[in-house]
Short mmCIF file of C-alpha atoms in Angstrom, two decimals:
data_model
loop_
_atom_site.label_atom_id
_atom_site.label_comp_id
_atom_site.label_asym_id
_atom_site.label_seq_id
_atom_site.Cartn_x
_atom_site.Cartn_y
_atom_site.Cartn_z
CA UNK S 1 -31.51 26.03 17.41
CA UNK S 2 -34.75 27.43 16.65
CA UNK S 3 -37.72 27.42 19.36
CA UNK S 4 -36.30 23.98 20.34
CA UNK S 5 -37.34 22.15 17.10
CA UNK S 6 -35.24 22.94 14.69
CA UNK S 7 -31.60 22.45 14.65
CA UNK S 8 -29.00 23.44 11.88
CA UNK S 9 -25.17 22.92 11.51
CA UNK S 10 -22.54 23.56 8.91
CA UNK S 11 -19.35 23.45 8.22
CA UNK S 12 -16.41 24.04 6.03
CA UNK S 13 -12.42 23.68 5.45
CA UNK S 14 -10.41 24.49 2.72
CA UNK S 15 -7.22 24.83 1.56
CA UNK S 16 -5.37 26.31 -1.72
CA UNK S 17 -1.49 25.46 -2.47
CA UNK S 18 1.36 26.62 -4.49
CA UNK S 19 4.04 24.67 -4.54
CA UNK S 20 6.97 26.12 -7.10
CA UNK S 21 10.18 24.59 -7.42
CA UNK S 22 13.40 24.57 -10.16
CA UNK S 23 13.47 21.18 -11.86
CA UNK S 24 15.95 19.50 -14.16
CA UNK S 25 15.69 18.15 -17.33
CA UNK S 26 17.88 16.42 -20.25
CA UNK S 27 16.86 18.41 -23.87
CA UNK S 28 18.72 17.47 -26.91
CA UNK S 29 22.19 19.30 -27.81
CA UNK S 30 21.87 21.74 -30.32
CA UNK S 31 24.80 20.27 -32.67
CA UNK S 32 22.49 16.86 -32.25
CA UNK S 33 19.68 18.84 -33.71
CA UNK S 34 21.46 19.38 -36.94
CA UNK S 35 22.70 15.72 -37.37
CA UNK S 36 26.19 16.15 -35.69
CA UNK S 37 26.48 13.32 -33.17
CA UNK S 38 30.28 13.49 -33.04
CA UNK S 39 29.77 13.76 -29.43
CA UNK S 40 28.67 10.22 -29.11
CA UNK S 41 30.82 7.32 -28.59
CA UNK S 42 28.45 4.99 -30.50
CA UNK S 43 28.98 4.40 -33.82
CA UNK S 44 26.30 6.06 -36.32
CA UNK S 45 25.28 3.56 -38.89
CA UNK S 46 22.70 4.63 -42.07
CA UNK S 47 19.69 2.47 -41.83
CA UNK S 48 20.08 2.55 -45.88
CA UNK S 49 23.33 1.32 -46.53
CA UNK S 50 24.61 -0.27 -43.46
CA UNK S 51 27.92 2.17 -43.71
CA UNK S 52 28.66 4.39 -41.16
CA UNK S 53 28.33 7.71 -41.39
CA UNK S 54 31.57 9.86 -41.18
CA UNK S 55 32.28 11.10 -38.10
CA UNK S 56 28.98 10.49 -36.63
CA UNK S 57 27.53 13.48 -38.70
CA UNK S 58 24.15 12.64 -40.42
CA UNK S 59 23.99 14.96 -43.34
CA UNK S 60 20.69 17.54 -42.87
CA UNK S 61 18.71 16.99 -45.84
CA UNK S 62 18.79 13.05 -44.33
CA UNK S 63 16.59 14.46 -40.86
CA UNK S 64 12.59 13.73 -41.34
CA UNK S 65 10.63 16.45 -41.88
CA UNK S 66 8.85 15.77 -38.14
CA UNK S 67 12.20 15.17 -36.42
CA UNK S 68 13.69 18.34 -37.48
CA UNK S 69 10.60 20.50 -37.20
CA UNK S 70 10.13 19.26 -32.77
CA UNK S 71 13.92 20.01 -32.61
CA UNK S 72 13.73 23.39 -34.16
CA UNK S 73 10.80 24.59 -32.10
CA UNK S 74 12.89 25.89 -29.64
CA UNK S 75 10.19 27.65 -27.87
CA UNK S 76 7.99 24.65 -27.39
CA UNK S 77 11.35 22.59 -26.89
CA UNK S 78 13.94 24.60 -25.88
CA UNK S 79 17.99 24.62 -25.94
CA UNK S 80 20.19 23.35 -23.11
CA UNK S 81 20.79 26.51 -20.76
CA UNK S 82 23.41 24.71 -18.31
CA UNK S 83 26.83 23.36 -18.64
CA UNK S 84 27.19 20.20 -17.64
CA UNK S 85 29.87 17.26 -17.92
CA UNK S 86 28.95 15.06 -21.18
CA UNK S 87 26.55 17.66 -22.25
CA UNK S 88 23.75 16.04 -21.67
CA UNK S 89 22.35 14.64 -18.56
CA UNK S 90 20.22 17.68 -16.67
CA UNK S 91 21.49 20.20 -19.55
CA UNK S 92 18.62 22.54 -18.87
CA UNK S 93 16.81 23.93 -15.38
CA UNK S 94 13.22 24.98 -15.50
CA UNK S 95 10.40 25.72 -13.13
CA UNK S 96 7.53 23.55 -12.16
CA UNK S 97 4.69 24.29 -10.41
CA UNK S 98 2.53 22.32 -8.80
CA UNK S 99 -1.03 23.42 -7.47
CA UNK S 100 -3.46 21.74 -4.78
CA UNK S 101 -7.10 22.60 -4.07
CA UNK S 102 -8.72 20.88 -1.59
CA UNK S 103 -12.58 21.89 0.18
CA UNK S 104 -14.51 19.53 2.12
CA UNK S 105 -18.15 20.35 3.67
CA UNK S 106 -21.33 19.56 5.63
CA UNK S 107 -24.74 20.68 6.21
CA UNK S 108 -27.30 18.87 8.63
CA UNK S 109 -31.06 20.32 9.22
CA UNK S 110 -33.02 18.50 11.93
CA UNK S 111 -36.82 19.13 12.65
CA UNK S 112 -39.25 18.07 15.27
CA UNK S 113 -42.26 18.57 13.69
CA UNK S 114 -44.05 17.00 16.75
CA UNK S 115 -43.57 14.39 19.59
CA UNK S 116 -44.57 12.01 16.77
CA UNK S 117 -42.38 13.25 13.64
CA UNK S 118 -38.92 13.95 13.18
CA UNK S 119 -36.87 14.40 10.22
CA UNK S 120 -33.16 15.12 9.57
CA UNK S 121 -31.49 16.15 6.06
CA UNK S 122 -27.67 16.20 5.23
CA UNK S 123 -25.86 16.70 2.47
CA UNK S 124 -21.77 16.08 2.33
CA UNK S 125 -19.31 17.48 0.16
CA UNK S 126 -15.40 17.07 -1.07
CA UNK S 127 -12.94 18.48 -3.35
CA UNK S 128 -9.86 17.48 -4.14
CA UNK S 129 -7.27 18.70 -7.38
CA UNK S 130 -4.20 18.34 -7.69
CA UNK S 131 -2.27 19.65 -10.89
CA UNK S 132 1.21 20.81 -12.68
CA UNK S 133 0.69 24.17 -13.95
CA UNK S 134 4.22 24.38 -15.45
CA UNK S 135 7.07 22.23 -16.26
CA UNK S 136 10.68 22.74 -17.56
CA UNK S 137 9.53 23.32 -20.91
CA UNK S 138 6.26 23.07 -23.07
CA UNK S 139 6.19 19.72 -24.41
CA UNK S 140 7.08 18.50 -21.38
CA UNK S 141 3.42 17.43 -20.69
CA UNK S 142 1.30 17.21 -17.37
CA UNK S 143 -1.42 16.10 -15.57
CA UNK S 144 -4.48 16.78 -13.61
CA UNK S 145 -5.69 14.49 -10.41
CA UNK S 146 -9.36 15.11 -9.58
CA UNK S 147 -11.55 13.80 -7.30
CA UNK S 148 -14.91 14.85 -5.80
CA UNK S 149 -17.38 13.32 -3.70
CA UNK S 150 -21.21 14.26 -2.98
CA UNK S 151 -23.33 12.60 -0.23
CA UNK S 152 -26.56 13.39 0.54
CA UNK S 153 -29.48 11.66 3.00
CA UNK S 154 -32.69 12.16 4.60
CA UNK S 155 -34.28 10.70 7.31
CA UNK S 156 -37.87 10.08 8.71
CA UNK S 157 -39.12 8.71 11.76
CA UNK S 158 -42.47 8.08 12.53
CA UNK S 159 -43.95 7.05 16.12
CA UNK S 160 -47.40 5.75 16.06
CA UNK S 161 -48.97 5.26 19.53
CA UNK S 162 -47.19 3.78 22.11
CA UNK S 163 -45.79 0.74 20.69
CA UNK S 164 -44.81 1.31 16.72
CA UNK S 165 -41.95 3.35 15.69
CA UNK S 166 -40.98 3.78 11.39
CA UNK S 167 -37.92 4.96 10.01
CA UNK S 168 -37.63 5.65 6.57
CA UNK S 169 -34.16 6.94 4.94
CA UNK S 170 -33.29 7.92 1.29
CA UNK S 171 -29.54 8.70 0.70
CA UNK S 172 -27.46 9.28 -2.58
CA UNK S 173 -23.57 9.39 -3.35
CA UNK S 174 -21.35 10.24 -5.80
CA UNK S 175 -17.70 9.51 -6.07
CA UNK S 176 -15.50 10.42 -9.15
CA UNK S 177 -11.66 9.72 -9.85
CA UNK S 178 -10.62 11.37 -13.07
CA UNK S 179 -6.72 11.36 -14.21
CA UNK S 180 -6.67 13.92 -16.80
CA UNK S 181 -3.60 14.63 -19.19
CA UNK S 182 -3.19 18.76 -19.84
CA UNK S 183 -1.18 20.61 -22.25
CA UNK S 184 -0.51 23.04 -19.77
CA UNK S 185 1.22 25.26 -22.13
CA UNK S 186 -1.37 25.88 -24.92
CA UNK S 187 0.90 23.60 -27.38
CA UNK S 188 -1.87 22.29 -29.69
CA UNK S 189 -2.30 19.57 -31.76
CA UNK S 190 1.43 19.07 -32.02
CA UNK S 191 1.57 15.69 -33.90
CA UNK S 192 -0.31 18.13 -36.83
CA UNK S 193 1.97 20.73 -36.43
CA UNK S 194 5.32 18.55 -37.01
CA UNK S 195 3.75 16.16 -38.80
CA UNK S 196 3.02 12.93 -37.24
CA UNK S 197 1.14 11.44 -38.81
CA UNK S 198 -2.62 9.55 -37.42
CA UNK S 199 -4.42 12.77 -35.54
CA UNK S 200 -5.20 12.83 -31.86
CA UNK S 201 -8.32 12.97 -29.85
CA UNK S 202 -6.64 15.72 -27.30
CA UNK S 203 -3.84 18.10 -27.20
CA UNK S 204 -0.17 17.68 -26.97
CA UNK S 205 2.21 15.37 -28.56
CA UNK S 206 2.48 11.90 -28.38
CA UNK S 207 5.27 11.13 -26.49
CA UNK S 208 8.97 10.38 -28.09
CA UNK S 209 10.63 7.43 -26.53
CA UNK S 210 14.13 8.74 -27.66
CA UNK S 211 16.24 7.24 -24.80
CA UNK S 212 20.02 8.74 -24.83
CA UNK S 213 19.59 10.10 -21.60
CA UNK S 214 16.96 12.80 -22.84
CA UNK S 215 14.07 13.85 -20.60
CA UNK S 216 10.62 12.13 -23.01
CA UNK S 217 9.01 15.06 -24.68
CA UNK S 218 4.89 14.39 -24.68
CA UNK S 219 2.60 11.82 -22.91
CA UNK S 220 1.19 8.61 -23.45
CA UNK S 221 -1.84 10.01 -21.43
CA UNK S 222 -3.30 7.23 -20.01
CA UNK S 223 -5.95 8.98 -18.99
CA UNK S 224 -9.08 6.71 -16.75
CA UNK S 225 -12.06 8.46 -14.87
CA UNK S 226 -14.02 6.12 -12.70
CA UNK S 227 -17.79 7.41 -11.76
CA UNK S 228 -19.29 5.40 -8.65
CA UNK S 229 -23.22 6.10 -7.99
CA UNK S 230 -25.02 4.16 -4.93
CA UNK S 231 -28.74 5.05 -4.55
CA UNK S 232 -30.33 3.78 -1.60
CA UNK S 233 -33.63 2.88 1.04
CA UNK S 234 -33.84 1.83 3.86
CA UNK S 235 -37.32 0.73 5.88
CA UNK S 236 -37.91 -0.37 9.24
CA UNK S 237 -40.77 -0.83 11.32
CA UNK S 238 -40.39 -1.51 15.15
CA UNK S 239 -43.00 -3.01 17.05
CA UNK S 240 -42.99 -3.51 20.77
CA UNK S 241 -45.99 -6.01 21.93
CA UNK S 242 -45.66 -7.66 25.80
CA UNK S 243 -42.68 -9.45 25.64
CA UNK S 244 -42.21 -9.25 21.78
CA UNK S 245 -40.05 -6.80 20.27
CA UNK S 246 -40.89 -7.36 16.78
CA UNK S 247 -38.38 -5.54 13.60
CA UNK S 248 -39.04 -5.48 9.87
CA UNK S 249 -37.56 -4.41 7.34
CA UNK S 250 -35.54 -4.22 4.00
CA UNK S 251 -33.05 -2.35 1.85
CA UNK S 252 -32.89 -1.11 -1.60
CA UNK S 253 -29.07 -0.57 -3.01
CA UNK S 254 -29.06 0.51 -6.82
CA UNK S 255 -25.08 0.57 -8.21
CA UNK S 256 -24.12 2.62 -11.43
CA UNK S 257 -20.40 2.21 -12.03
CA UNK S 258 -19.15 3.99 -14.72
CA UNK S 259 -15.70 3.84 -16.31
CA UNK S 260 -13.39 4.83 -18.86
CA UNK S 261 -9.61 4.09 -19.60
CA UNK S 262 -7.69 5.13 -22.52
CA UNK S 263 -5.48 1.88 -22.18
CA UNK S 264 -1.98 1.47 -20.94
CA UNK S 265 -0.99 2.78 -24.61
CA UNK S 266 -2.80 6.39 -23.73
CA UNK S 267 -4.81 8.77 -26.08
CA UNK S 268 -1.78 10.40 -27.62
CA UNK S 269 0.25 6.71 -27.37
CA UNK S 270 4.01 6.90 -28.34
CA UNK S 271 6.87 6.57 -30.56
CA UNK S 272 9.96 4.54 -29.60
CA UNK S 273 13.07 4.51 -31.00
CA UNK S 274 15.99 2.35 -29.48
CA UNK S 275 18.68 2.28 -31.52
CA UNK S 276 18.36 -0.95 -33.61
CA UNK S 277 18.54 0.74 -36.53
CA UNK S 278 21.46 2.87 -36.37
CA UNK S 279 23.05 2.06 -33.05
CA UNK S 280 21.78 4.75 -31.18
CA UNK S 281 18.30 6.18 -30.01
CA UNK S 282 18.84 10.00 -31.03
CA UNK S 283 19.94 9.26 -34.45
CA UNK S 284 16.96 6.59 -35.16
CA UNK S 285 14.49 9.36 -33.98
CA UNK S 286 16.38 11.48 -36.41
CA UNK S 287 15.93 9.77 -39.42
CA UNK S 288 12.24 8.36 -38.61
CA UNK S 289 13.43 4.75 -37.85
CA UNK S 290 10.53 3.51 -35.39
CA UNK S 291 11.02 0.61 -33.71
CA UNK S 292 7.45 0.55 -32.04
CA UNK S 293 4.31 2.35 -32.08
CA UNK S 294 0.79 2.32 -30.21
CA UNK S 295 -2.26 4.55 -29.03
CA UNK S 296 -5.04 3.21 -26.92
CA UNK S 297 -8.85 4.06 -27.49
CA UNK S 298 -12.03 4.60 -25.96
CA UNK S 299 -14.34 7.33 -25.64
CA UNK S 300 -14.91 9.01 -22.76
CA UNK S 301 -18.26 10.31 -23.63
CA UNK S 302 -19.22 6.73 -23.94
CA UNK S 303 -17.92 5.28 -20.96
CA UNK S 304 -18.53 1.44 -19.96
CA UNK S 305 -20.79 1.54 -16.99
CA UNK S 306 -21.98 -1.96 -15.34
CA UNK S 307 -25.16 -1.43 -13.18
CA UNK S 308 -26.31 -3.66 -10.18
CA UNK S 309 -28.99 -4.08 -7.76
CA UNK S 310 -29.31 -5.22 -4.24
CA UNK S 311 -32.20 -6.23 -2.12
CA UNK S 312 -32.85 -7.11 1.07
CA UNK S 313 -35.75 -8.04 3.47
CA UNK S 314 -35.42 -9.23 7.12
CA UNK S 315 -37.85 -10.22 10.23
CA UNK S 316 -36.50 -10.37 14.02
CA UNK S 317 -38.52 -10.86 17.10
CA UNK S 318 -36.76 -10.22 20.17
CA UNK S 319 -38.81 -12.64 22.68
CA UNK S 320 -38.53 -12.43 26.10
CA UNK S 321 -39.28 -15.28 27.50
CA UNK S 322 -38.03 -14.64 31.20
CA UNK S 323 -35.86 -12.29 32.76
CA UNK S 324 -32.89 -13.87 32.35
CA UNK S 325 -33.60 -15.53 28.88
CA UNK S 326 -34.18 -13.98 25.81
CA UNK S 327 -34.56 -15.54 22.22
CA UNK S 328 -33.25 -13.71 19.37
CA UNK S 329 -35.48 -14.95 16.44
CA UNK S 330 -34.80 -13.52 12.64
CA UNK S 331 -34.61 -14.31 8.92
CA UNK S 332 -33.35 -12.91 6.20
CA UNK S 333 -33.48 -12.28 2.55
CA UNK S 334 -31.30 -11.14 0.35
CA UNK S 335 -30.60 -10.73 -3.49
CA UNK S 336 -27.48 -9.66 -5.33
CA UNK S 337 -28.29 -8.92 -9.08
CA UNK S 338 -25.67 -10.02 -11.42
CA UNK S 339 -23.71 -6.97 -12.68
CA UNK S 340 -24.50 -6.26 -16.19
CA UNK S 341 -23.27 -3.73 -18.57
CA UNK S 342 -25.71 -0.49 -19.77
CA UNK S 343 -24.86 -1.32 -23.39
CA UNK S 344 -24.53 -5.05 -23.13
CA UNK S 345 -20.13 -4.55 -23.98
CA UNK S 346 -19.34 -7.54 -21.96
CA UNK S 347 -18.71 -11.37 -23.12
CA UNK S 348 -17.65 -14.25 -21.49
CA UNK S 349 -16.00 -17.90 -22.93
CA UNK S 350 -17.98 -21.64 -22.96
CA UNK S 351 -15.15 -23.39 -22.14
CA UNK S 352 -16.91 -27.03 -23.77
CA UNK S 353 -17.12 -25.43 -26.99
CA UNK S 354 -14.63 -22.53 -27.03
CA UNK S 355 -17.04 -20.29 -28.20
CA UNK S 356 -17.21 -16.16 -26.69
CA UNK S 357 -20.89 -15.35 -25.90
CA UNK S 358 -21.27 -11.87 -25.79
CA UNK S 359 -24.58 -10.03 -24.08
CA UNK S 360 -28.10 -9.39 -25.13
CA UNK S 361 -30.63 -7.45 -24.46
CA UNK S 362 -33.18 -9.96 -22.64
CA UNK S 363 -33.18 -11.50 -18.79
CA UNK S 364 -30.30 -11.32 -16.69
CA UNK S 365 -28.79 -14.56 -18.00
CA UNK S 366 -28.93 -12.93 -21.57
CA UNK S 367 -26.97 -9.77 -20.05
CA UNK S 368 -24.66 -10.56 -17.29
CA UNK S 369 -23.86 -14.32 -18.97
CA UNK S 370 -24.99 -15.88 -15.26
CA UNK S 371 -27.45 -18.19 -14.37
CA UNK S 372 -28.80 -17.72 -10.95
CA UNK S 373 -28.71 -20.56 -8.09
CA UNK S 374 -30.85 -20.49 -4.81
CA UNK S 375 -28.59 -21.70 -1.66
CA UNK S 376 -30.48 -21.77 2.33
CA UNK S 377 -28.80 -21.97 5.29
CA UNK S 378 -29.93 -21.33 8.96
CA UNK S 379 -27.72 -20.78 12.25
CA UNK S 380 -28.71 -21.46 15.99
CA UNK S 381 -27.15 -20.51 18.93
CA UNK S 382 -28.34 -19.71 22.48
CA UNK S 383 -26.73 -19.66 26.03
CA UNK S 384 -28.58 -20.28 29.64
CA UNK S 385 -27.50 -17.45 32.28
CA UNK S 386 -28.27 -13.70 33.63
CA UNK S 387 -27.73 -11.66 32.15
CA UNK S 388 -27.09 -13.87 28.99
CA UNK S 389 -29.27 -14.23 26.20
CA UNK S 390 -29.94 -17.36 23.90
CA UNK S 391 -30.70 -16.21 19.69
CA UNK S 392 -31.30 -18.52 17.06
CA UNK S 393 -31.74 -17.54 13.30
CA UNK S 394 -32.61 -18.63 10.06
CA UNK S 395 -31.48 -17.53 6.54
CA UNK S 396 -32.10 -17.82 3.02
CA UNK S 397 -30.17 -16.43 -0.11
CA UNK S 398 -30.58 -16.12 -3.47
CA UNK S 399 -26.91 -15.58 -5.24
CA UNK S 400 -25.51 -15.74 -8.82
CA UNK S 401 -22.91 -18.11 -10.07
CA UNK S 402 -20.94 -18.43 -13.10
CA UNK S 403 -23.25 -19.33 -16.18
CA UNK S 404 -19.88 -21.51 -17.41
CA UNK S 405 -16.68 -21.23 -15.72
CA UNK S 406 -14.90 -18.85 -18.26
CA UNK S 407 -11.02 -19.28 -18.70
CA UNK S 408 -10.83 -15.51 -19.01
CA UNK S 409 -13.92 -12.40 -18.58
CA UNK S 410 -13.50 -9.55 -21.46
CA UNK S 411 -15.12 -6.23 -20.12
CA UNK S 412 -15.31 -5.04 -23.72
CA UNK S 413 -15.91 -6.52 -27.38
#
C-alpha cells in the first residue's frame, strides 16, 4: 500500500524434481547379433529359398549392412548385463531419470488515481516440464512434456458525475502444449549413421518394431504442439436515471489457434518386422525383411492455425416500476465468425456433386466453406410479489451453418 492509492501484490511457487529410478529392459542377445538364433524355438526360414537355415544360424555375411551396424553399437545399444531365465525378457537394468519443473506466478498493481479513476493491471504466469533425462540405454528414446501459460489484463473504470460509471478492460492469454521427442543421449542422426535409408527431420532413430520380446529401440515421435491465443475487450457503460438503471455494452473475442502434429506415424516413423518372412521377428530385422513402413509429416515452423472472431453487443434497462416490481428489459447481439484457416489449408465435400472445395482467399464463404444464416428469438418471463421481480428479454443472433452438409471435413489438403 502506498499513501492509500496504490496497492501491489505478488506472488510465486515453484518446485524442481528428480526422480531417479533402475529400470528394465529386453536388448538383443549377443549370439543373436551375429546370426545365431539357436536359442529360439521357431524355426528360421531364408526369405530366398524357403529352406531353413541349419540350426537356426543365419550365416554373417547374410545380416544387412544397417542391422548389423545398430547391433554392434554397443555403446548406443548395449549388451545384456543380467542373467535371466530364457535370456531374454528384462536381460539388462539401467537408470532412468525423470525431471519435473514446475513455477506458477502473479502480479496485480491497483491505482486510485482519484475518486473518479481507478485502474488495476495483472499479469499471470505458469510453467510446467516434465522430461526423461536418461533411459536404460541410448537409443532408447524420450520425451519432453511442456506447457506454459501467460495471462495478462488491465482494467479501467471511469465515474462521471453522479449517475454514469465506464469500465473498460483489455486482457491477453497464451496457452501452449508442446510434446517434444529428445535424443537425450546426443545419438545423432542415427538412421545416417547405420544406414537407413530416407533422412530425418530430427534426431534419433526411427524406431524398430522387432517384437521377440525386445524392448523397441527409437521413436515414432509423434510429436503435436498446440498454441491457443484469445485477445479480448470488454465495454460497459452504466447509467443510473430515476428509476432506470440503464447497461450497455459489448465484447470483442479474437481466437488464433495454432497447431501442429507430426501424425500418428511420427517424424522419425518406424520399421516393423513380424516374422512373415522368416518365422520370426529378430531374424526378419536381421536380414532387412520389412513388413511395413511409415513416417508422418508436417512442419512445425508452418503450423496450421484457424483464426476466429467473436462479437457481441447488449442493452438492459433495469426499470423500476414500483417497489415490489421490477422489469428486467435487455437485448442482445451476438456474432460468431466462421473459423477459417491463416493459409486457406482447409476443404470441405458437396455432397450433390461429390466434388472437394477447398478455400480461397475472398469473403468468409470463400474461406471457411460456410454460408451464414440470421436466426431471432426473444424470451419473457416475469413474476408478481415482494420481493420478486418480473424480466422480460429479447434476442437476436447471427450464426453460421454448414455451406453443404459435408460427409467428412479435411483440416489439410
Amino acid at each position: 500500500m502506498i499513501n492509500s492509492r496504490v496497492f501491489f501484490f505478488a506472488d510465486y511457487q515453484g518446485s524442481r524434481q528428480n526422480a531417479p529410478a533402475p529400470v528394465l529392459a529386453s536388448v538383443a542377445p549377443e549370439a543373436w547379433r551375429r546370426g545365431d538364433l539357436s536359442s529360439v524355438t521357431a524355426t528360421i526360414t531364408d526369405p530366398l529359398t524357403g529352406l531353413a537355415f541349419p540350426g537356426n544360424q543365419i550365416p554373417v555375411e547374410r545380416i544387412s549392412a544397417p542391422a548389423r551396424g545398430l547391433v554392434n553399437d554397443v555403446a548406443n545399444y548395449p549388451l545384456p548385463n543380467r542373467t535371466v531365465p530364457g535370456g531374454v525378457l528384462n536381460n539388462f537394468v539401467g537408470d532412468t531419470l525423470l525431471a519435473i519443473r514446475a513455477h506458477q506466478g502473479d502480479v496485480r498493481l491497483d491505482w486510485s488515481q482519484s475518486t473518479n479513476n481507478k485502474f488495476f493491471g495483472r499479469y499471470s504466469f505458469a510453467r510446467y516440464e516434465d522430461r526423461r533425462d536418461e533411459q536404460p540405454f541410448p537409443l532408447f528414446l524420450t520425451a519432453r512434456n511442456d506447457q506454459p501459460f501467460d495471462n495478462v489484463g488491465f482494467n479501467w473504470n471511469r465515474v462521471f458525475g453522479s449517475s454514469i460509471i465506464n469500465e473498460f478492460l483489455v486482457g491477453y492469454s497464451r496457452t501452449t502444449v508442446i510434446t517434444e521427442t529428445l535424443d537425450w543421449a546426443g545419438v545423432g542422426d542415427a538412421n545416417a549413421l547405420y544406414g537407413i535409408a530416407g533422412g530425418q527431420p530430427i534426431a534419433g532413430l526411427s524406431q524398430i518394431q522387432w517384437g521377440s520380446s525386445l524392448t523397441l529401440p527409437g521413436a515414432i515421435a509423434t510429436d503435436s504442439e498446440t498454441l491457443a491465443k484469445t485477445y479480448q475487450l470488454n465495454e460497459k457503460l452504466t447509467w443510473i436515471r430515476g428509476r432506470h438503471g440503464v447497461k450497455l455494452g459489448g465484447q470483442f473475442l479474437r481466437y488464433n489457434q495454432r497447431r501442429f502434429y507430426a501424425g500418428n506415424n511420427g517424424r522419425l516413423g518406424f520399421l516393423t518386422h513380424t516374422g512373415a518372412f522368416t518365422g520370426f521377428a529378430f531374424s526378419d530385422f536381421l536380414l532387412d525383411q520389412v513388413a511395413g513402413k511409415g513416417r508422418g509429416g508436417g512442419d512445425p515452423d508452418d503450423p496450421w492455425t484457424h483464426l476466429q472472431n467473436r462479437i457481441s453487443l447488449f442493452a438492459q434497462d433495469d426499470f423500476k416500476v414500483r417497489q415490489n416490481l421490477t422489469l428486467n428489459l435487455g437485448l442482445r447481439w451476438a456474432f460468431t465468425s466462421p473459423l477459417v484457416e491463416k493459409n486457406n489449408r482447409q476443404s470441405n465435400f458437396d455432397l450433390t456433386s461429390g466434388q472437394q472445395i477447398f478455400a480461397e482467399d475472398g469473403g468468409l464463404e470463400d474461406r471457411a466453406l460456410y454460408r451464414r444464416t440470421t436466426t431471432a428469438g426473444s424470451h419473457a418471463s416475469g413474476s408478481l410479489g415482494a420481493p420478486a421481480t418480473a424480466s422480460s428479454s429479447a434476442a437476436a443472433m447471427a450464426s453460421p451453418s454448414l455451406w453443404r452438409a459435408p460427409a467428412r471435413t479435411s483440416a489439410c489438403r
